[in-house]
Structure formats: structure tokens, C-alpha cells
Coordinates of C-alpha atoms and ligand atoms in Angstrom, one line a residue:
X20 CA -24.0 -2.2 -0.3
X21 CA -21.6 0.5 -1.7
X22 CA -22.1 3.7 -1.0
X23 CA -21.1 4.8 -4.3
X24 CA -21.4 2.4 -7.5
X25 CA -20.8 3.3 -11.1
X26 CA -21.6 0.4 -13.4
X27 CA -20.7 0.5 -17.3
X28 CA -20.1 4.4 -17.6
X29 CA -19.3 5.9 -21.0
X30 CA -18.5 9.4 -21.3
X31 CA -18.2 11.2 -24.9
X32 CA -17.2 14.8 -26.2
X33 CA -18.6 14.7 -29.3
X34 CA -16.7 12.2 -31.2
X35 CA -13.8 11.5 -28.7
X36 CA -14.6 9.1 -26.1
X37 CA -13.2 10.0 -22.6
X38 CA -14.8 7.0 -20.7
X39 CA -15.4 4.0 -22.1
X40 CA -17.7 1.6 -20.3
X41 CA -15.9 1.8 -16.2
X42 CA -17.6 0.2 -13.7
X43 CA -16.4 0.5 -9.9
X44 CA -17.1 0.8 -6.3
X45 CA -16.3 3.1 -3.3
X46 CA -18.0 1.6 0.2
X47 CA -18.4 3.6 2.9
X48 CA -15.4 4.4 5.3
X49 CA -13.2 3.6 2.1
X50 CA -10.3 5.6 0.5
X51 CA -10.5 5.1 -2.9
X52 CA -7.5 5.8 -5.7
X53 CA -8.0 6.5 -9.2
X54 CA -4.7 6.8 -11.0
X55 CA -3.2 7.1 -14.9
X56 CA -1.6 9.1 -17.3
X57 CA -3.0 12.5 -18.8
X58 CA -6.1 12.1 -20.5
X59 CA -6.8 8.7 -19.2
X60 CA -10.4 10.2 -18.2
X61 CA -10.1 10.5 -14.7
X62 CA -11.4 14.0 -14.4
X63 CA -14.1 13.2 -16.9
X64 CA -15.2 10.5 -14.8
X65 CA -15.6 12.6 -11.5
X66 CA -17.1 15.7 -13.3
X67 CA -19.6 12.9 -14.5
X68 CA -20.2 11.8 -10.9
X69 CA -20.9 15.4 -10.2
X70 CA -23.5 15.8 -12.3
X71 CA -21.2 18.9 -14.1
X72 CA -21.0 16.5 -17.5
X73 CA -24.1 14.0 -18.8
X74 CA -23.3 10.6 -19.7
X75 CA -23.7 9.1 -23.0
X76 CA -24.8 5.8 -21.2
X77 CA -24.5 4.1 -17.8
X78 CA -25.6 3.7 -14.2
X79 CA -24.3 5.7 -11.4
X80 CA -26.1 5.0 -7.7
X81 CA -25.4 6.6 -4.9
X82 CA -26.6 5.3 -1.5
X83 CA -28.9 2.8 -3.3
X84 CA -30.3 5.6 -5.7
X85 CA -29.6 6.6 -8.9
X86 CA -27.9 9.9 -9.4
X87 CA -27.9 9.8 -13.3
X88 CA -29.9 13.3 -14.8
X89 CA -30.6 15.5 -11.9
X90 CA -28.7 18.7 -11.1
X91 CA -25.4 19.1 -10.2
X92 CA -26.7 20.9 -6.7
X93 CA -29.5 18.1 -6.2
X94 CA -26.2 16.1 -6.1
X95 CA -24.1 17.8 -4.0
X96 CA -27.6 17.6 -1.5
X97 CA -27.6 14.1 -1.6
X98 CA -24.1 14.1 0.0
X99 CA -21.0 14.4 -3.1
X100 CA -19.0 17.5 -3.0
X101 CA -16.3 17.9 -5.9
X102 CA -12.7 19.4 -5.0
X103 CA -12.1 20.4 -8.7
X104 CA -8.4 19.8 -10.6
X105 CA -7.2 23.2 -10.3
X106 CA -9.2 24.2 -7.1
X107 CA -10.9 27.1 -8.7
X108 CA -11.3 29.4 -6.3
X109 CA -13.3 32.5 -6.4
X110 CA -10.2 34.6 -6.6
X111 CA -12.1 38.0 -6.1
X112 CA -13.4 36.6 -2.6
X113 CA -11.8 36.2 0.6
X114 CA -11.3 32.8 2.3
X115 CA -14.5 33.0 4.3
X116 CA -16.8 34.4 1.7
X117 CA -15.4 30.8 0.0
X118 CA -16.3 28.8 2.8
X119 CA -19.8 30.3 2.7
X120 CA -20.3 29.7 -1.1
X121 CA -19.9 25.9 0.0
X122 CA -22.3 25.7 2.5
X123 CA -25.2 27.7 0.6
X124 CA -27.4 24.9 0.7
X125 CA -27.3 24.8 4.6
X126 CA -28.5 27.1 7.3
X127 CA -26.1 30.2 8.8
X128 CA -26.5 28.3 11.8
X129 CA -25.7 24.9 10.1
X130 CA -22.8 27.0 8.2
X131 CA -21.1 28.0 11.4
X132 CA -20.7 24.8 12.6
X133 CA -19.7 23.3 9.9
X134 CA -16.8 26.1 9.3
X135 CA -15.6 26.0 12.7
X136 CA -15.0 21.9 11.8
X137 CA -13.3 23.7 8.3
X138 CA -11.0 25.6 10.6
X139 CA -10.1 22.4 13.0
X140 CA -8.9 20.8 10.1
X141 CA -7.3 23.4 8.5
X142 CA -6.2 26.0 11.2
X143 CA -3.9 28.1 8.1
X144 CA -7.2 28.9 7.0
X145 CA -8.6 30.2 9.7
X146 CA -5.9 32.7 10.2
X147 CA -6.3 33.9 6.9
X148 CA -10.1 34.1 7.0
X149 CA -9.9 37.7 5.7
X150 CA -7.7 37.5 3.4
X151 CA -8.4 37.7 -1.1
X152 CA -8.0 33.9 -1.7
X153 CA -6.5 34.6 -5.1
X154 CA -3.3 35.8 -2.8
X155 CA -2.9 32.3 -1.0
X156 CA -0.1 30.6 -2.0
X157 CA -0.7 27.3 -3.9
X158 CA -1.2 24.9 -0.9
X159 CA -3.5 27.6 1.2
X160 CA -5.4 27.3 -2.2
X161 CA -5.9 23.9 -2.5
X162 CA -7.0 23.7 1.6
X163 CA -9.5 26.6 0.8
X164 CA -10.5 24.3 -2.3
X165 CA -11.0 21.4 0.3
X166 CA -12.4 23.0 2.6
X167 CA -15.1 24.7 0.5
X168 CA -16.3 21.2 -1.1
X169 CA -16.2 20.0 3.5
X170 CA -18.7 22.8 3.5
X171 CA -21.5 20.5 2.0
X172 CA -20.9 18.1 4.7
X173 CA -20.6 15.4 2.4
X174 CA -20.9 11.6 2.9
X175 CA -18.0 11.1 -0.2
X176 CA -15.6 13.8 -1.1
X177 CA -14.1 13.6 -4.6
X178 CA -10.7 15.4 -4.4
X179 CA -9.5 15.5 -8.0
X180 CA -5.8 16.0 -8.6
X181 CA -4.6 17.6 -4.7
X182 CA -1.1 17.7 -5.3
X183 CA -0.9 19.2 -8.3
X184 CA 1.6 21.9 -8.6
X185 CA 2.2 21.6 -4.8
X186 CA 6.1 21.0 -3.1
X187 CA 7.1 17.7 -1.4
X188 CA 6.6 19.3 1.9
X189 CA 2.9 20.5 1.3
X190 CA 1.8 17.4 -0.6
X191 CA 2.9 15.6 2.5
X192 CA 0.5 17.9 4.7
X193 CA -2.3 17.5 2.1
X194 CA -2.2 13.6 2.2
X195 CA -2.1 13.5 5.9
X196 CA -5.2 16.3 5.7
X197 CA -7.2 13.5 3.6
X198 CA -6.3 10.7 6.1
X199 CA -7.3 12.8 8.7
X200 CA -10.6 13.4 7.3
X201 CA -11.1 9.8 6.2
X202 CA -10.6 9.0 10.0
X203 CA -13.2 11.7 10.8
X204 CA -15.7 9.4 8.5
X205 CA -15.6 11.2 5.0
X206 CA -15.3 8.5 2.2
X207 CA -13.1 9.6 0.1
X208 CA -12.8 9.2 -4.1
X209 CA -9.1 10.4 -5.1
X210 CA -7.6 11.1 -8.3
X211 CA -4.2 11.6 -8.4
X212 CA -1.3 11.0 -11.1
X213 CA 1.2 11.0 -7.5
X214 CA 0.1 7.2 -7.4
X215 CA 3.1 6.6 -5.0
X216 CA 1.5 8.7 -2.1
X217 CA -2.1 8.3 -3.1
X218 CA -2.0 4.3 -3.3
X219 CA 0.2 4.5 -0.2
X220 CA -3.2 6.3 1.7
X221 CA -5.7 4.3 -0.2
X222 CA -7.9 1.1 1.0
X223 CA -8.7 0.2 -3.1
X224 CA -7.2 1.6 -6.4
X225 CA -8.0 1.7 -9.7
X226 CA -5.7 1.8 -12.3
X227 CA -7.1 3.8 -15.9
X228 CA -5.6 4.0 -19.3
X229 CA -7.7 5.5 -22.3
X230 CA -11.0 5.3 -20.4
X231 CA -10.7 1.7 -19.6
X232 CA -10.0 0.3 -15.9
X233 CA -6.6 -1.7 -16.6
X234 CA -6.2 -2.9 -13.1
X235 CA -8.0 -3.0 -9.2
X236 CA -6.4 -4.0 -6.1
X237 CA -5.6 -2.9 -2.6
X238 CA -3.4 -0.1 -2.4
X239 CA -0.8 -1.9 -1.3
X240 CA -1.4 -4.7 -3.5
X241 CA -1.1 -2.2 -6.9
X242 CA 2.1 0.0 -4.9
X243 CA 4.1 -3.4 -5.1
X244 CA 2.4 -4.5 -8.9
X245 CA 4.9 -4.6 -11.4
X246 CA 3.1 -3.0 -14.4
X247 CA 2.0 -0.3 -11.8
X248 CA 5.5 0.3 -10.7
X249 CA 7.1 0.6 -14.4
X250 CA 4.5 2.8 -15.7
X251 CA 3.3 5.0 -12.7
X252 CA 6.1 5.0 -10.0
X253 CA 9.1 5.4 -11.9
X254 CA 10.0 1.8 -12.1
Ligands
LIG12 P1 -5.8 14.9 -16.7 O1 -5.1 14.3 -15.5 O2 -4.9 15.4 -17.7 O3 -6.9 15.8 -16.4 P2 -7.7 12.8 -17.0 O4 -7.3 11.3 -16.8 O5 -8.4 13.5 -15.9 O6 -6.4 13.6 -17.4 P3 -9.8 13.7 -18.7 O7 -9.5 15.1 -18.4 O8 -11.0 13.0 -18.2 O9 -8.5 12.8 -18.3 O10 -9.8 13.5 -20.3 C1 -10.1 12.3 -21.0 C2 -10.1 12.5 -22.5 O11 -11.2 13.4 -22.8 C3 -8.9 13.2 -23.1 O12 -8.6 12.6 -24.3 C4 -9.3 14.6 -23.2 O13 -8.6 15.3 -24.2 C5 -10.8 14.5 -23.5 N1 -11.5 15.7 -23.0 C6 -11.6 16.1 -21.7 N2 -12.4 17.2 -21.6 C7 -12.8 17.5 -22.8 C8 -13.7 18.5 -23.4 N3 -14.3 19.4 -22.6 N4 -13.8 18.5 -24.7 C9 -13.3 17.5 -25.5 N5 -12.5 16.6 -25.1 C10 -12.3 16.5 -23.7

């Protein structure tokens, strides 16, 4: 059984239509890529997952139980953190008082724990525990982002867009962040529009173009597609 499965999903905004009847699967263990273009409804998609946008009509199960209609927090309690596009932050706060805002369903005790796992993974972090996160540079942001939705413990982590904005150099430490956390047993549901690195990571992809699912194949399978390749990786 997968552990998350989103059957016929249509997602409106008013009269545009963002999502148009997607169905796909994540199993557990799995890294799973969602790529296209701007607007293809990627980030609609997740933010429905999330609970953060209704859906006009559709199923969407998550460990064999339906996720459709109750609260975005009820979700993230089941076990789905969001890493939003554009990390948002709390700019204001410092990197701990971040970490905590993730973990405010848990215990201080449970909290603790978890951040010291937070700081394993992401050791920058921890050495800039006290400092005003709206001051980290771009790729301290998106860790803090990351490490905020890890505060949830969650069984799937949707990372939306993680190399946006970011150099070469840090996208590379980024990817090898969400392997490493894959290997630690988070499933893992990433969009990204750098298909060449996130389909290089990935077990499955999905390809998406105007809110329909054009394509689905092993990661390697899609890297070496031709129609993938001409429109996605620069030929
Ligand atoms: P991007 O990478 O640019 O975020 P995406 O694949 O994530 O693209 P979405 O952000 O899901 O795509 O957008 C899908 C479609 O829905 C687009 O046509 C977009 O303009 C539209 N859309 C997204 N959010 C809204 C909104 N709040 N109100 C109206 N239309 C929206």
C-alpha cells in the first residue's frame, strides 16, 4: 500500500484551474520527483496535500486514511510536514525559536530530541542557533526551512522548490541533505524545476504540464527521456 495516494485531484482558483484530475503515488522509503514549467501546478498540488488549499474534487489518502477536509495541523499530526517555495521563515525570530515553532505539536522533551537530530543534519544551524534568521544567507535559510518542517517528525516531507535562488555549490549540499534524510527513513515528495539533480536523487518522477501528469518513470528512466531532456534539461 502507498504511503501517500492522491487519485483524480482537481484544484481550482476560482475560474482558473491549477490541477486538473492528477492521480499518483509516493510508497514509503521512496523519493519522489515532481517536475515542470512555471505554473504547471506543482505548488498547488502540495499546498493541497497540506491541507493549506481545499480541493474542488478528489481523493487524497494518507497511510490508508483519507486526509481530504481536516485541518492543516491535524495533517501535519498525522505525519506530512510542508517545506514551503520560498522557505518562509519567521524573519523576526532567531533559528531556534524556528525550530520550536515546528515542533509545537510535541512535548519540550520530545522537541529536544528531535532538534538535536535538526542539528546532526544540519550542523550550520546549530552554530547559528542565536542568530535573527532573516540575516541567514539564502542556503542557511532554506536548511532552517527544512529543518523546521523535520521538527514534526514526519513520515513524508514535501520540500517544495529547495534550490530555488541557491548557487551550484549549495544546491549540491542541499540534494545531498535530502538523500541523507531519505537514508535516515523520511519519504520524501520533491518539487523542483532543477529536474537534472532532482530526477538524478529520485526513485519515481512525475512529469506536469498545465495541471495534467504528461509522463512517470524512474528517475533515471525520465533523466535519459527524450521529451524530458528537450524541454526540462536543456536538450
Ligand atoms: P511555480 O513553480 O511557478 O510555483 P507551479 O507548478 O508550482 O509553478 P502553481 O503555483 O501550482 O504552479 O500554479 C498553477 C496555476 O494556478 C498557475 O496558472 C497559477 O497562476 C495559478 N495559481 C496559483 N496560485 C493561485 C492563486 N492563489 N490564485 C489564482 N491562481 C493561482
Amino acid at each position: 500500500m502507498a504511503l501517500l495516494s492522491v487519485s483524480d485531484l482537481h484544484v481550482s482558483y476560482g475560474a482558473i484551474k491549477a490541477v486538473k484530475g492528477i492521480s499518483f503515488e509516493v510508497n514509503e522509503g521512496e523519493i519522489v520527483t515532481m517536475i515542470g514549467a512555471n505554473g504547471a501546478g506543482k505548488s498547488s498540488t502540495m499546498n493541497t496535500i497540506a491541507g493549506l488549499i481545499k480541493p474542488e474534487s478528489g481523493q487524497i489518502e494518507f497511510d490508508g486514511q483519507s486526509i481530504v477536509g481536516i485541518k492543516a495541523h491535524q495533517i501535519v499530526d498525522r505525519g506530512i510536514a510542508l517545506c514551503p517555495e520560498g522557505r518562509r521563515v519567521f524573519a523576526q525570530m532567531t533559528v531556534d525559536e524556528n525550530l520550536d515553532m515546528g515542533g509545537y505539536l510535541h512535548t519540550a522533551q520530545e522537541n529536544e530530541e528531535e532538534l538535536e537530530v535538526v542539528y546532526e543534519h544540519f550542523p550550520r544551524l546549530r552554530e547559528r542557533a542565536g542568530q535573527v534568521a532573516g540575516t541567514l544567507s539564502g542556503g542557511e535559510q532554506q536548511m532552517l526551512a527544512m529543518g523546521r518542517a523535520l521538527m514534526s517528525r514526519p513520515k513524508l516531507l514535501m520540500l517544495d522548490e529547495p534550490s530555488m535562488g541557491l548557487a551550484p555549490i549549495l544546491v549540491e549540499e542541499i540534494f545531498d541533505i535530502i538523500k541523507q534524510l531519505n537514508e535516515h527513513g523520511t519519504t520524501i515528495l520533491l518539487v523542483e524545476q532543477n529536474a537534472s539533480m532532482a530526477l538524478s536523487i529520485a526513485n519515481r518522477g512525475y512529469v506536469l504540464e498545465t495541471g495534467r501528469i504528461v509522463k512517470t518513470g524512474t528517475g533515471q528512466d525520465l533523466l535519459h527521456d527524450d521529451d524530458v531532456r528537450k524541454a526540462y534539461l536543456g536538450g
